[in-house]
Coordinates of C-alpha atoms in Angstrom, one line a residue:
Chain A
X245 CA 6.9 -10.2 35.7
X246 CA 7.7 -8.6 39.1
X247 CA 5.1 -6.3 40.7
X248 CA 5.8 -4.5 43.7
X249 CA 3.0 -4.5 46.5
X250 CA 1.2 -1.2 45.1
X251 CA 0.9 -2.7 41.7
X252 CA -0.5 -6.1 43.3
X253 CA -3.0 -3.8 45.1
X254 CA -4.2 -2.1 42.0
X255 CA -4.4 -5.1 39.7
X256 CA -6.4 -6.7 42.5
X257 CA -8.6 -3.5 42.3
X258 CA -8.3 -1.7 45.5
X259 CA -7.4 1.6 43.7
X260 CA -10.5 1.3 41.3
X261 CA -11.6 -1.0 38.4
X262 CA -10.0 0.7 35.8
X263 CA -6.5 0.9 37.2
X264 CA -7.1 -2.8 37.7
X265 CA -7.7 -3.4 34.1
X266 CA -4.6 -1.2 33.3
X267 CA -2.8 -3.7 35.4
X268 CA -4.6 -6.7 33.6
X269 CA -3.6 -5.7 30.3
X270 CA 0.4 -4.9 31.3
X271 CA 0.3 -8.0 33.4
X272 CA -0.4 -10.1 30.3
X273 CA 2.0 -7.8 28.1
X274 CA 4.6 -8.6 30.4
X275 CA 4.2 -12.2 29.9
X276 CA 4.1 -12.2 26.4
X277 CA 7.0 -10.3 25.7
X278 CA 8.8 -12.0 28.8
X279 CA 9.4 -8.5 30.5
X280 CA 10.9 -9.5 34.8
X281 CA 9.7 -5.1 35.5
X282 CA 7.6 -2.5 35.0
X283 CA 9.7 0.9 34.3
X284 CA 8.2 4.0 34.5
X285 CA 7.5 6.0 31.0
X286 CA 7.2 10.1 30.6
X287 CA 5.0 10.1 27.5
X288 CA 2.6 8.0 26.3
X289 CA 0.2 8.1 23.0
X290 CA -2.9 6.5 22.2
X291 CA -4.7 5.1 19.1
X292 CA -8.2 4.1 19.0
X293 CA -9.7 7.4 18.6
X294 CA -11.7 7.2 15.4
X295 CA -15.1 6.0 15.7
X296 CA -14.5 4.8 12.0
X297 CA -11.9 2.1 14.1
X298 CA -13.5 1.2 17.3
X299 CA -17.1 1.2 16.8
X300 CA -19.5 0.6 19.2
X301 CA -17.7 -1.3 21.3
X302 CA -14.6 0.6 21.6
X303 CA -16.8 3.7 22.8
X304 CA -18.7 1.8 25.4
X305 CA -15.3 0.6 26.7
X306 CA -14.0 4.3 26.7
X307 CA -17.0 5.5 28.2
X308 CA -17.2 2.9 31.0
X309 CA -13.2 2.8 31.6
X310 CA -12.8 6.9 31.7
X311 CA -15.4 6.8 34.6
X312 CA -12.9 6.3 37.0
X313 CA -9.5 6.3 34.9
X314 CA -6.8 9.0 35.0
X315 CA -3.6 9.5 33.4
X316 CA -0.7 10.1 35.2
X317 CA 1.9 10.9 32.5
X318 CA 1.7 13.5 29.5
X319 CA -0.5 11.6 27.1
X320 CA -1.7 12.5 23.4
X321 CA -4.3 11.0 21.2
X322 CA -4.2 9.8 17.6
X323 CA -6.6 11.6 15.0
X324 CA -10.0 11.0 15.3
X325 CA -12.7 10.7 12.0
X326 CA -13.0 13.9 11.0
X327 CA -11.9 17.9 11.0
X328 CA -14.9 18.7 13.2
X329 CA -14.4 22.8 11.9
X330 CA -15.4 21.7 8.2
X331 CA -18.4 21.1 6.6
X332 CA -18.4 17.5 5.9
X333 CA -20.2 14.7 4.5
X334 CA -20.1 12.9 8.1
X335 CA -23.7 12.0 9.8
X336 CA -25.0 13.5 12.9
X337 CA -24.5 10.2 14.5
X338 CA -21.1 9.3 13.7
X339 CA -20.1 13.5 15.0
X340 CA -22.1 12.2 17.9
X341 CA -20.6 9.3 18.3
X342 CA -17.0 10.7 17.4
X343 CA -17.7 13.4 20.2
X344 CA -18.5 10.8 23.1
X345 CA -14.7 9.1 22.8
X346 CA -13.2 12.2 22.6
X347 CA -14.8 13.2 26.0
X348 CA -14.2 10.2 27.6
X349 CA -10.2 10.7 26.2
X350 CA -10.2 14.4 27.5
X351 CA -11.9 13.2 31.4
X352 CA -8.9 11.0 31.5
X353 CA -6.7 14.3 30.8
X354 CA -5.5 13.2 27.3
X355 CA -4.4 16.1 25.6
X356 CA -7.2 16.4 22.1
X357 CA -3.9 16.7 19.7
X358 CA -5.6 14.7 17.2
X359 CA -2.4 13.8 15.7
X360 CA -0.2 10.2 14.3
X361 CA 3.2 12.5 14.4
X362 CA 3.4 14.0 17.7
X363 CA 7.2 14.3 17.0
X364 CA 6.5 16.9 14.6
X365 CA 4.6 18.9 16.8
X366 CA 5.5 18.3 20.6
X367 CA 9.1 18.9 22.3
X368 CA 10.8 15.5 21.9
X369 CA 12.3 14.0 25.3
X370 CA 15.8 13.4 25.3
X371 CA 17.3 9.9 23.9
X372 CA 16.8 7.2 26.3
X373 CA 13.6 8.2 28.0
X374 CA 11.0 5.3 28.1
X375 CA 7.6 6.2 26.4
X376 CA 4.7 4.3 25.1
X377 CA 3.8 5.1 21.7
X378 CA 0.7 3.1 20.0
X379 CA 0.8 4.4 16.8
X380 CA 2.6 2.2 14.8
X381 CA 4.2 4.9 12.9
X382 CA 5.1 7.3 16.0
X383 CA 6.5 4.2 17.7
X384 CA 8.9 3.3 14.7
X385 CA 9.9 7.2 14.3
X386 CA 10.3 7.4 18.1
X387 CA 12.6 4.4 18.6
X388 CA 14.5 4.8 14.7
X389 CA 14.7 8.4 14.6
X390 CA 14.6 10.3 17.9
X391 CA 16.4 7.3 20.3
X392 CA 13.7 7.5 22.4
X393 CA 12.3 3.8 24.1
X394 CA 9.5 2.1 23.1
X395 CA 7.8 -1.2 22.1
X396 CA 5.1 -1.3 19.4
X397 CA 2.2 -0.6 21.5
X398 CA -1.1 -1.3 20.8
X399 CA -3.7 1.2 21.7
X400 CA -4.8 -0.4 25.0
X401 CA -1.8 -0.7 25.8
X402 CA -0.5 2.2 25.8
X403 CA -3.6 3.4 27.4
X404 CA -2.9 1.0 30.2
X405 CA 0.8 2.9 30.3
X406 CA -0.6 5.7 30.5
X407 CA -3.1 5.4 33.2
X408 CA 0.0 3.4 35.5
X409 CA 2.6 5.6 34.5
X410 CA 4.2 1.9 33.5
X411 CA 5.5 -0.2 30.8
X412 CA 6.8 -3.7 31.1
X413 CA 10.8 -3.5 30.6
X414 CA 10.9 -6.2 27.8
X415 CA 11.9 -5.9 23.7
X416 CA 12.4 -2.6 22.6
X417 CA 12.3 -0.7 26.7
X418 CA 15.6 -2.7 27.0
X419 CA 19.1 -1.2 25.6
X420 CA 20.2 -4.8 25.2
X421 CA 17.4 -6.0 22.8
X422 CA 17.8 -2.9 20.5
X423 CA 20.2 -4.7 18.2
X424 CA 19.0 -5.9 15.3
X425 CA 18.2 -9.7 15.0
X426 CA 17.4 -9.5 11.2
X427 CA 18.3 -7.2 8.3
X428 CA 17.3 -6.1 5.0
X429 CA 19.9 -5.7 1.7
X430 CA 19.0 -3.2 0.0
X431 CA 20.1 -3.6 -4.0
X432 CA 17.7 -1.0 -5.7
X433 CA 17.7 2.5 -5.7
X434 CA 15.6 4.0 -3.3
X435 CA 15.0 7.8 -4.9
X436 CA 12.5 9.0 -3.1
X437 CA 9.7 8.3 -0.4
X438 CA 7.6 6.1 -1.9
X439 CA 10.4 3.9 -2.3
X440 CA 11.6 4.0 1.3
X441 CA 8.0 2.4 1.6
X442 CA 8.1 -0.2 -0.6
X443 CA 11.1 -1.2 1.3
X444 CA 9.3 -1.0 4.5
X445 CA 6.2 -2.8 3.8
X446 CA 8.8 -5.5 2.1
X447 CA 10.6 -5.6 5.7
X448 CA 7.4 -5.3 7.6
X449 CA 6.4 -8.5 5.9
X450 CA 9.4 -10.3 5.8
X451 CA 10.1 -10.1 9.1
X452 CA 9.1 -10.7 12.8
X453 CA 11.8 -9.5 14.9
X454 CA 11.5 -6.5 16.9
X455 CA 14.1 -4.0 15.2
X456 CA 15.2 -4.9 11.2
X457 CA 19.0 -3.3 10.1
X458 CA 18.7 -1.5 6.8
X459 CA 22.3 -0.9 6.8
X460 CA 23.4 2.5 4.9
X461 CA 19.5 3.2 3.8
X462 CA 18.8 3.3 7.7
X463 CA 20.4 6.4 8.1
X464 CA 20.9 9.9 7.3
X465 CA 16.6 10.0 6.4
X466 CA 14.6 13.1 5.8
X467 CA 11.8 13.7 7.2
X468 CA 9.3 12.4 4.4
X469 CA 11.6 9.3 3.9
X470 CA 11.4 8.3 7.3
X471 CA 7.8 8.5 7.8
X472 CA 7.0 6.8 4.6
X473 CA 9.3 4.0 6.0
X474 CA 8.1 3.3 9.3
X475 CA 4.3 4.0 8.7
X476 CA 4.8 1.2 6.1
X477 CA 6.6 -1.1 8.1
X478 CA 4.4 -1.0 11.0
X479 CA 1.4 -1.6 8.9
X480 CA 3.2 -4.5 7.2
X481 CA 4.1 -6.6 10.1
X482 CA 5.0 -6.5 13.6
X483 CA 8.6 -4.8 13.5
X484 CA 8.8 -1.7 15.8
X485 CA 12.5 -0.3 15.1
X486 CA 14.6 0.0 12.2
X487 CA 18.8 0.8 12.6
X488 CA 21.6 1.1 10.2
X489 CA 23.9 -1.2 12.8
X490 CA 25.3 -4.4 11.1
X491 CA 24.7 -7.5 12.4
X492 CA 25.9 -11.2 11.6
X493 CA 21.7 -12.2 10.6
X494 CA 21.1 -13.7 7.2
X495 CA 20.6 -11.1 5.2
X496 CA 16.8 -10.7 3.1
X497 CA 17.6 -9.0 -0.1
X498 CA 15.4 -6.3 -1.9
X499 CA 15.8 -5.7 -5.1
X500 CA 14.0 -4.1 -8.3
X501 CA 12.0 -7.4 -8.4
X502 CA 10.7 -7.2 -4.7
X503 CA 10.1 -3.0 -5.0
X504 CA 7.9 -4.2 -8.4
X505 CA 6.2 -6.9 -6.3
X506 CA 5.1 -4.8 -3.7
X507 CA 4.0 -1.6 -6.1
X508 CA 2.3 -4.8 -7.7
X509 CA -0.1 -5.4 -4.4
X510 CA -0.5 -2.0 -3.7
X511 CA -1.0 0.0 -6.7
X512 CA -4.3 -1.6 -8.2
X513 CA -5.7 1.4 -10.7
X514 CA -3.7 3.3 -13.2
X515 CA -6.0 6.3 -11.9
X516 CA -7.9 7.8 -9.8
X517 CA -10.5 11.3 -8.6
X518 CA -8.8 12.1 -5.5
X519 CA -5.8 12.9 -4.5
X520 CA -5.2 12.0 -0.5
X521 CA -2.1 13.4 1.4
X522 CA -0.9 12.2 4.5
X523 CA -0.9 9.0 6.3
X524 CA 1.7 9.9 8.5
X525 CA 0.0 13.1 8.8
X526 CA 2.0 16.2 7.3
X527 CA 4.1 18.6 8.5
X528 CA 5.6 21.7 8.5
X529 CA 8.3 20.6 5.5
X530 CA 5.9 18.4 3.7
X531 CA 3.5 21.6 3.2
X532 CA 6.3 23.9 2.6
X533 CA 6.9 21.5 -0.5
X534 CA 3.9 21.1 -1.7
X535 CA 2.7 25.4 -1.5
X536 CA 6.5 25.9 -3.5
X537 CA 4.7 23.5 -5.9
X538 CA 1.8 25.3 -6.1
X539 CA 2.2 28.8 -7.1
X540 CA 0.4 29.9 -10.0
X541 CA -0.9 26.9 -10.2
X542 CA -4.2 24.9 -9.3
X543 CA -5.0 21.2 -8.6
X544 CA -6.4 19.3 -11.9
X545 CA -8.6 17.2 -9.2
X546 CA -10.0 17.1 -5.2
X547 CA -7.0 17.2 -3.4
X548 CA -7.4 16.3 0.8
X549 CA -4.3 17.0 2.4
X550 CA -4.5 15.9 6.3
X551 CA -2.5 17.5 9.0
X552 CA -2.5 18.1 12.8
X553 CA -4.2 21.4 13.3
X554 CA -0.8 22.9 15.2
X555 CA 0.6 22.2 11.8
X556 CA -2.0 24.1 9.8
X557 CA -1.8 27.1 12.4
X558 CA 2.0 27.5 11.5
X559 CA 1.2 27.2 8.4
X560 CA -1.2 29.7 8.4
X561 CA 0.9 31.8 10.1
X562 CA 3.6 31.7 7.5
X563 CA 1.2 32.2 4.5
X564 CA 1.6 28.3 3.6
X565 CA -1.7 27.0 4.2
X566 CA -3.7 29.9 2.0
X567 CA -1.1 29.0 -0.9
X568 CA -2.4 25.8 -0.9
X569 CA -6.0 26.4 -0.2
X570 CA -6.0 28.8 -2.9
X571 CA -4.3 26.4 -5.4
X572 CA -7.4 24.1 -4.5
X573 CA -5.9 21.5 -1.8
X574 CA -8.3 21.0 1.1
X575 CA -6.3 21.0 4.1
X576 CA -8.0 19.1 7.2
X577 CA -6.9 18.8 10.4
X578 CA -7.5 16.4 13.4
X579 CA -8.0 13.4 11.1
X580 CA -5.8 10.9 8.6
X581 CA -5.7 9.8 5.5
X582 CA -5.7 6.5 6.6
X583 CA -9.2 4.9 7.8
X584 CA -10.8 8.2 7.4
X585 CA -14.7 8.0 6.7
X586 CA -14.4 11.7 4.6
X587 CA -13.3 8.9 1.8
X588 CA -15.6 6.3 1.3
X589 CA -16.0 3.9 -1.9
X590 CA -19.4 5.4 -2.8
X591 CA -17.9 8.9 -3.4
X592 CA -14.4 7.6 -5.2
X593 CA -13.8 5.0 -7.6
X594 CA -9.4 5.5 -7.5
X595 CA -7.8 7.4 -4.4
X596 CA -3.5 9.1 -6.0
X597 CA -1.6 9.0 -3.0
X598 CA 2.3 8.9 -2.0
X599 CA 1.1 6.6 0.9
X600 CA 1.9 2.7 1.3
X601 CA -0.1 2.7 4.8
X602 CA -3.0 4.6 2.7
X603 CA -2.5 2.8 -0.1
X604 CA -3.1 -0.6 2.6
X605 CA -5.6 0.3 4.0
X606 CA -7.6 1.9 1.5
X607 CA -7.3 -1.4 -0.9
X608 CA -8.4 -3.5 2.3
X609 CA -10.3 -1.5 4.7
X610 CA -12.3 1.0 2.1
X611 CA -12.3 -0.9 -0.6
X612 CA -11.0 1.5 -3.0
X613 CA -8.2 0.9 -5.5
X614 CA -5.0 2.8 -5.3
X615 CA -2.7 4.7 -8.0
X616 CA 0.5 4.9 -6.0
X617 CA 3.1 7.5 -7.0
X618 CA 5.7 9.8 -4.9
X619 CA 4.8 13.3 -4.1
X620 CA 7.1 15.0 -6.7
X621 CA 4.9 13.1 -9.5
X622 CA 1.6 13.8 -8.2
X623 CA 2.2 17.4 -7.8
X624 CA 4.0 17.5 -11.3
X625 CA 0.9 15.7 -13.1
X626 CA -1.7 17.6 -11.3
X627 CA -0.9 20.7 -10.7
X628 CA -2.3 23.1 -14.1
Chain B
X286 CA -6.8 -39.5 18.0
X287 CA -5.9 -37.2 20.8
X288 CA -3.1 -35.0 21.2
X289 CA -1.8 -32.4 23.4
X290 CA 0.9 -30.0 22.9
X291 CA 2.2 -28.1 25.7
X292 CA 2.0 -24.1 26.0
X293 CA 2.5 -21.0 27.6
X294 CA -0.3 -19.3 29.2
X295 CA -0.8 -15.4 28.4
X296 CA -4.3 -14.8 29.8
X297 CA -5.8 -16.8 31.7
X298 CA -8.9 -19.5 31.0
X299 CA -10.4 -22.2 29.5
X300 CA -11.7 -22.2 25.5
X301 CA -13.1 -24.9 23.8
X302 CA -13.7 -24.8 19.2
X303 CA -12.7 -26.0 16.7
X304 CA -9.5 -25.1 15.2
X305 CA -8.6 -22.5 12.9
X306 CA -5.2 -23.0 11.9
X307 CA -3.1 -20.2 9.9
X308 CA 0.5 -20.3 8.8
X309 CA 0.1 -16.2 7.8
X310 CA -0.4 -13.3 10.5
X311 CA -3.3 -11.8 10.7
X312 CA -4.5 -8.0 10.9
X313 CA -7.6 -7.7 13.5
X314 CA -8.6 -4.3 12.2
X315 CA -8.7 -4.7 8.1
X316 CA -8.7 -8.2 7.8
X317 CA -11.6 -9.5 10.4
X318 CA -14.5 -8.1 10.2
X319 CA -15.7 -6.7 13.6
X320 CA -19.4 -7.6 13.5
X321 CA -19.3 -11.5 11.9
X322 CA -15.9 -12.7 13.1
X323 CA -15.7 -13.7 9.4
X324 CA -11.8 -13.1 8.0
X325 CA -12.6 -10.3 5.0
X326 CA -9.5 -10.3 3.2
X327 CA -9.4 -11.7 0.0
X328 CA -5.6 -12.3 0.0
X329 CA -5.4 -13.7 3.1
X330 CA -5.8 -17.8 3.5
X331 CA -8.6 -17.5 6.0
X332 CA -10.5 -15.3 3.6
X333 CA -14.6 -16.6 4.2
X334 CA -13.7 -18.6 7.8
X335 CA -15.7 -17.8 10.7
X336 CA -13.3 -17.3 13.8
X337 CA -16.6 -17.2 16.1
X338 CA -15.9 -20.1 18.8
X339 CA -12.6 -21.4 17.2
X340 CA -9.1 -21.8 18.7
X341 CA -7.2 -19.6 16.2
X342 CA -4.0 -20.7 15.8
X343 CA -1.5 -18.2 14.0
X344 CA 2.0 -16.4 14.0
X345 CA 1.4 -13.5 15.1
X346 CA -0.8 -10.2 14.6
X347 CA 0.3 -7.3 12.6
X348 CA -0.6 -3.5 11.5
X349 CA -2.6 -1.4 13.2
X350 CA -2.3 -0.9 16.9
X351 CA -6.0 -0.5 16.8
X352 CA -6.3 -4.1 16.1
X353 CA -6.6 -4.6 20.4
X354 CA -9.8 -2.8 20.5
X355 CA -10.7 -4.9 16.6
X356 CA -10.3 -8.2 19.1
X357 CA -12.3 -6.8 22.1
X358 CA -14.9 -5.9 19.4
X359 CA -15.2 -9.6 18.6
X360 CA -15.9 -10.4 21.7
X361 CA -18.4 -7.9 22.4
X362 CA -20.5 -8.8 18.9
X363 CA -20.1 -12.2 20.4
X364 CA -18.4 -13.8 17.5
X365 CA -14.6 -13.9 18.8
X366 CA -12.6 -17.0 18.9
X367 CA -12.8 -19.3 22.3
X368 CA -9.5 -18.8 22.7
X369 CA -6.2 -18.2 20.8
X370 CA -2.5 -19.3 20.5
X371 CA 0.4 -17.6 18.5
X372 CA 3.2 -19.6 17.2
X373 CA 6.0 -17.1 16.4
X374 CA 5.6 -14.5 19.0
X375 CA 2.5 -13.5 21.3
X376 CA 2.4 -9.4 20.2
X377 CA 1.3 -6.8 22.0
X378 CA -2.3 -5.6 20.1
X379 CA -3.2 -9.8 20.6
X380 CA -2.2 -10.1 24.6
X381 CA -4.1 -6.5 25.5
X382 CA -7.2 -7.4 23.4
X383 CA -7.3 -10.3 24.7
X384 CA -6.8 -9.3 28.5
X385 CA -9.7 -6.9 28.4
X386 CA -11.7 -9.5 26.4
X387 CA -11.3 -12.3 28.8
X388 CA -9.9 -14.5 25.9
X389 CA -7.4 -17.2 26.8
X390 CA -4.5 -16.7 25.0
X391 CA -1.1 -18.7 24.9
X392 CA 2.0 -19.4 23.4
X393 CA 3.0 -22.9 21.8
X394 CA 6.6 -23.3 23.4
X395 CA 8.5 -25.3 20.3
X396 CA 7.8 -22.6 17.7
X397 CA 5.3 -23.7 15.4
X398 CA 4.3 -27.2 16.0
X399 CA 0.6 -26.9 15.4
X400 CA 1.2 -27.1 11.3
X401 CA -0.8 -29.8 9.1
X402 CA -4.0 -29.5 11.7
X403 CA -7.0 -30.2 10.0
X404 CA -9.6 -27.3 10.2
X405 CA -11.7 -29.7 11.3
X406 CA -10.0 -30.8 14.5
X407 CA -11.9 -30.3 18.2
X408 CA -9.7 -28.5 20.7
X409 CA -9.8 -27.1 24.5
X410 CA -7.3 -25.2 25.4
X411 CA -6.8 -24.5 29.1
X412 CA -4.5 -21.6 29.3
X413 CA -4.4 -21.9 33.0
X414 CA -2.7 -25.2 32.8
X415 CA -0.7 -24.3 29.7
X416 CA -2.1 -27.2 27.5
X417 CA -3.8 -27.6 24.3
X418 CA -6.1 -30.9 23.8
X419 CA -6.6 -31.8 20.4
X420 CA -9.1 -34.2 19.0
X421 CA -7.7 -35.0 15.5
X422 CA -9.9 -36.2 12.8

């Protein structure tokens, strides 16, 4: 990969040791993915905010690497642990903990949004502008949905785009390799957004390439379908962009017997004490939904429903978020269903969710089996 | 018997382990767990093996972009693999984990030629020179 003579000097660390890493970790990005450039990116997001996630060592790299690192595009942070204006169930030392990385993002001059669906809540660039988008989620939404450039990032990645201002010009930043090299067949009704998840965890799996065509079920989404889709294909495998473009590719077929398969993995309990909403986050629509649901009504059990705090305040605003609160859902901001340490195996024995990325990593990471059912369902079965 | 199979260098160095060989990707965050370097997932093929001082050998990492700092974890708990290669495609949480971690990392050039290695087998690979030496057994 080229580098022009500024680059060189940074990555050989006369502009500080942090930029130099940021070039170390582009450098070998670069190679990987065969990029010849760096091309410069307007917006970049970063995972690797919850302490639940990086641990120890994660914080003593933020804390050493913010020392001397600045951003030098917009940049906006994943959701950490917990929502730090609730009473929780979270120890003095993981808050503590939890605080330290979000100082050391906020020194770089990451803006605290605390949210995986900045596209719900920040003014989206227009099509074609490079970012670097870690959340595997955002990225999918950002390249599928919104035409904006990206690869999958990781989250040092894109901290290491965000620092430079720089992405390597390879996969996904490159018109020419947004084409799909593989595609799905879809031969099952997909009804609703749990479905569009089961088909992208079965792509996700199925296939390595870097963008999958879905044909006609790659198009025309609604909000809830589409984040149910990508946030399951990015935790499945290693695709970052789904199309509805045709292309000559063998085509993988999904039918009813690979949607049952996959329900098969992920739904492991016929039950469950909690109800967990949002992995993508929630927004605006997805709460709208739910407080129509609610009225005059009350949730049969706990009910955590997670969404960025600019979310909750328009929903506040608009009378939404008391609906719900008064039907008994706990909205919390700043953290995610997903990986979360508010849910924890000691304090639930079944988590209901609409979620295939929650439903993933709450049968691997936590530990805690998984009754998987769309959104329509769970509020018509537990709602009194 | 020795063999060595030619390879692209990602980052940097020299690793010597035994190999860990994996025909299934592999996700650093849920399915390794941070503090033993011992793979934790039940349904995964590795489930029970120690990746501390190996040469893992496997497609490709997938799922969460956190996985990056999952690998520099490793390291820093002192249980990571002595060095890595991917087979289908070197990703993007595997190159920048490894880059901060000091991990060599490379890429076998013919797909995935590395199949029907016995666990068992010695192995240096030197990243730097783009080669993998195999002592079979």
């Amino acid at each position: 990969m080229h580098l022009s003579k500024e680059d060189e000097k940074a990555l050989d660390g006369e502009f500080g040791s942090s930029l130099s890493v940021a070039y170390r970790i582009l450098l070998a990005i670069g190679e990987a993915t065969e990029a010849e450039k760096l091309v410069s990116i307007k917006w970049a997001h970063i995972s690797g905010v919850n302490y639940n996630t990086i641990g120890n060592a994660g914080l003593k790299f933020l804390t050493e690497f913010s020392k001397d690192a600045r951003v030098s595009v917009q940049t906006t942070l994943n959701p950490m642990g917990y929502d730090k204006h609730k009473k929780s169930i979270i120890s003095d030392e993981f808050q503590n903990k939890q605080t330290s990385i979000v100082k050391s993002y906020m020194k770089m001059g990451i803006l605290p949004s605390f949210s995986c669906v900045p596209y719900e809540i920040f003014d989206m660039p227009r099509k074609g502008t490079h970012v670097s988008f870690a959340e595997s989620s955002a990225a999918i939404m950002a390249n599928s949905m919104y035409g904006l450039l990206t690869n999958k990032e990781s989250a040092l990645s894109a901290l290491a785009s965000a620092i430079t201002g720089k992405a390597p010009y390879s996969e996904l930043h490159n018109e020419e390799l947004r084409r799909p090299t593989a595609q799905v067949g879809v031969d099952t009704p997909l009804s609703n957004e749990l479905d569009y998840g089961l088909l992208g965890y079965f792509a996700g799996n199925a296939i390595s390439k870097s963008c999958v065509s879905l044909g006609c079920h790659g198009k025309d989404l609604n909000i809830m379908k589409a984040k149910s889709l990508s946030a399951a294909l990015g935790t499945a495998g290693s695709c970052g962009m789904f199309t509805q473009e045709e292309t000559n590719s063998e085509k993988i077929g999904f039918g009813k017997k690979e949607k049952d398969t996959v329900r098969d993995e992920l739904n492991t309990t016929d039950n469950g004490d909690l109800i967990a909403l949002g992995s993508p986050q929630l927004g605006i629509k997805e709460l709208e939904l739910i407080s129509k649901s609610v009225v005059g009504k009350k949730f049969s059990k706990p009910c955590m429903i997670f969404c960025p705090r600019a979310i909750f305040n328009e929903a506040f605003k608009l009378g939404i978020a008391q609906q719900i609160e008064n039907a008994g859902g706990n909205l919390i901001c700043d953290a995610c269903t997903c990986l979360t340490p508010l849910i924890t195996s000691d304090e639930y024995d079944g988590i209901i969710t609409n979620s295939i990325k929650g439903s993933y990593y709450f049968n691997k990471f936590n530990r805690i089996p998984v009754c998987l059912k769309d959104l329509k369902t769970i509020l018509k079965e537990h709602l009194k | 018997m020795i063999e060595y199979v030619k390879c692209k260098k990602i980052v940097g160095g020299v690793g010597t382990g035994r190999i860990v060989y994996t025909k299934y990707p592999l996700n650093f965050l849920s399915s390794v767990d941070a503090h033993t370097g011992v793979v934790s997932d039940p349904s995964h093929d590795l489930m029970g093996i120690s990746l501390k001082n190996s040469i893992l050998i496997f497609p490709y990492a997938i799922g969460s972009s956190v996985g990056a700092y999952s690998i520099f974890a490793l390291k820093s708990y002192g249980v990571a693999p002595s060095g890595i290669i991917c087979t289908i495609k070197v990703d993007i949480t595997t190159a920048s984990g490894c880059a901060i971690s000091d991990i060599p990392l490379a890429q076998t050039i013919k797909g995935d030629q590395l199949q029907g290695l016995s666990d068992n087998s010695e192995a240096i690979l030197d990243a730097n020179n783009g080669s993998l030496k195999i002592n079979k057994v």
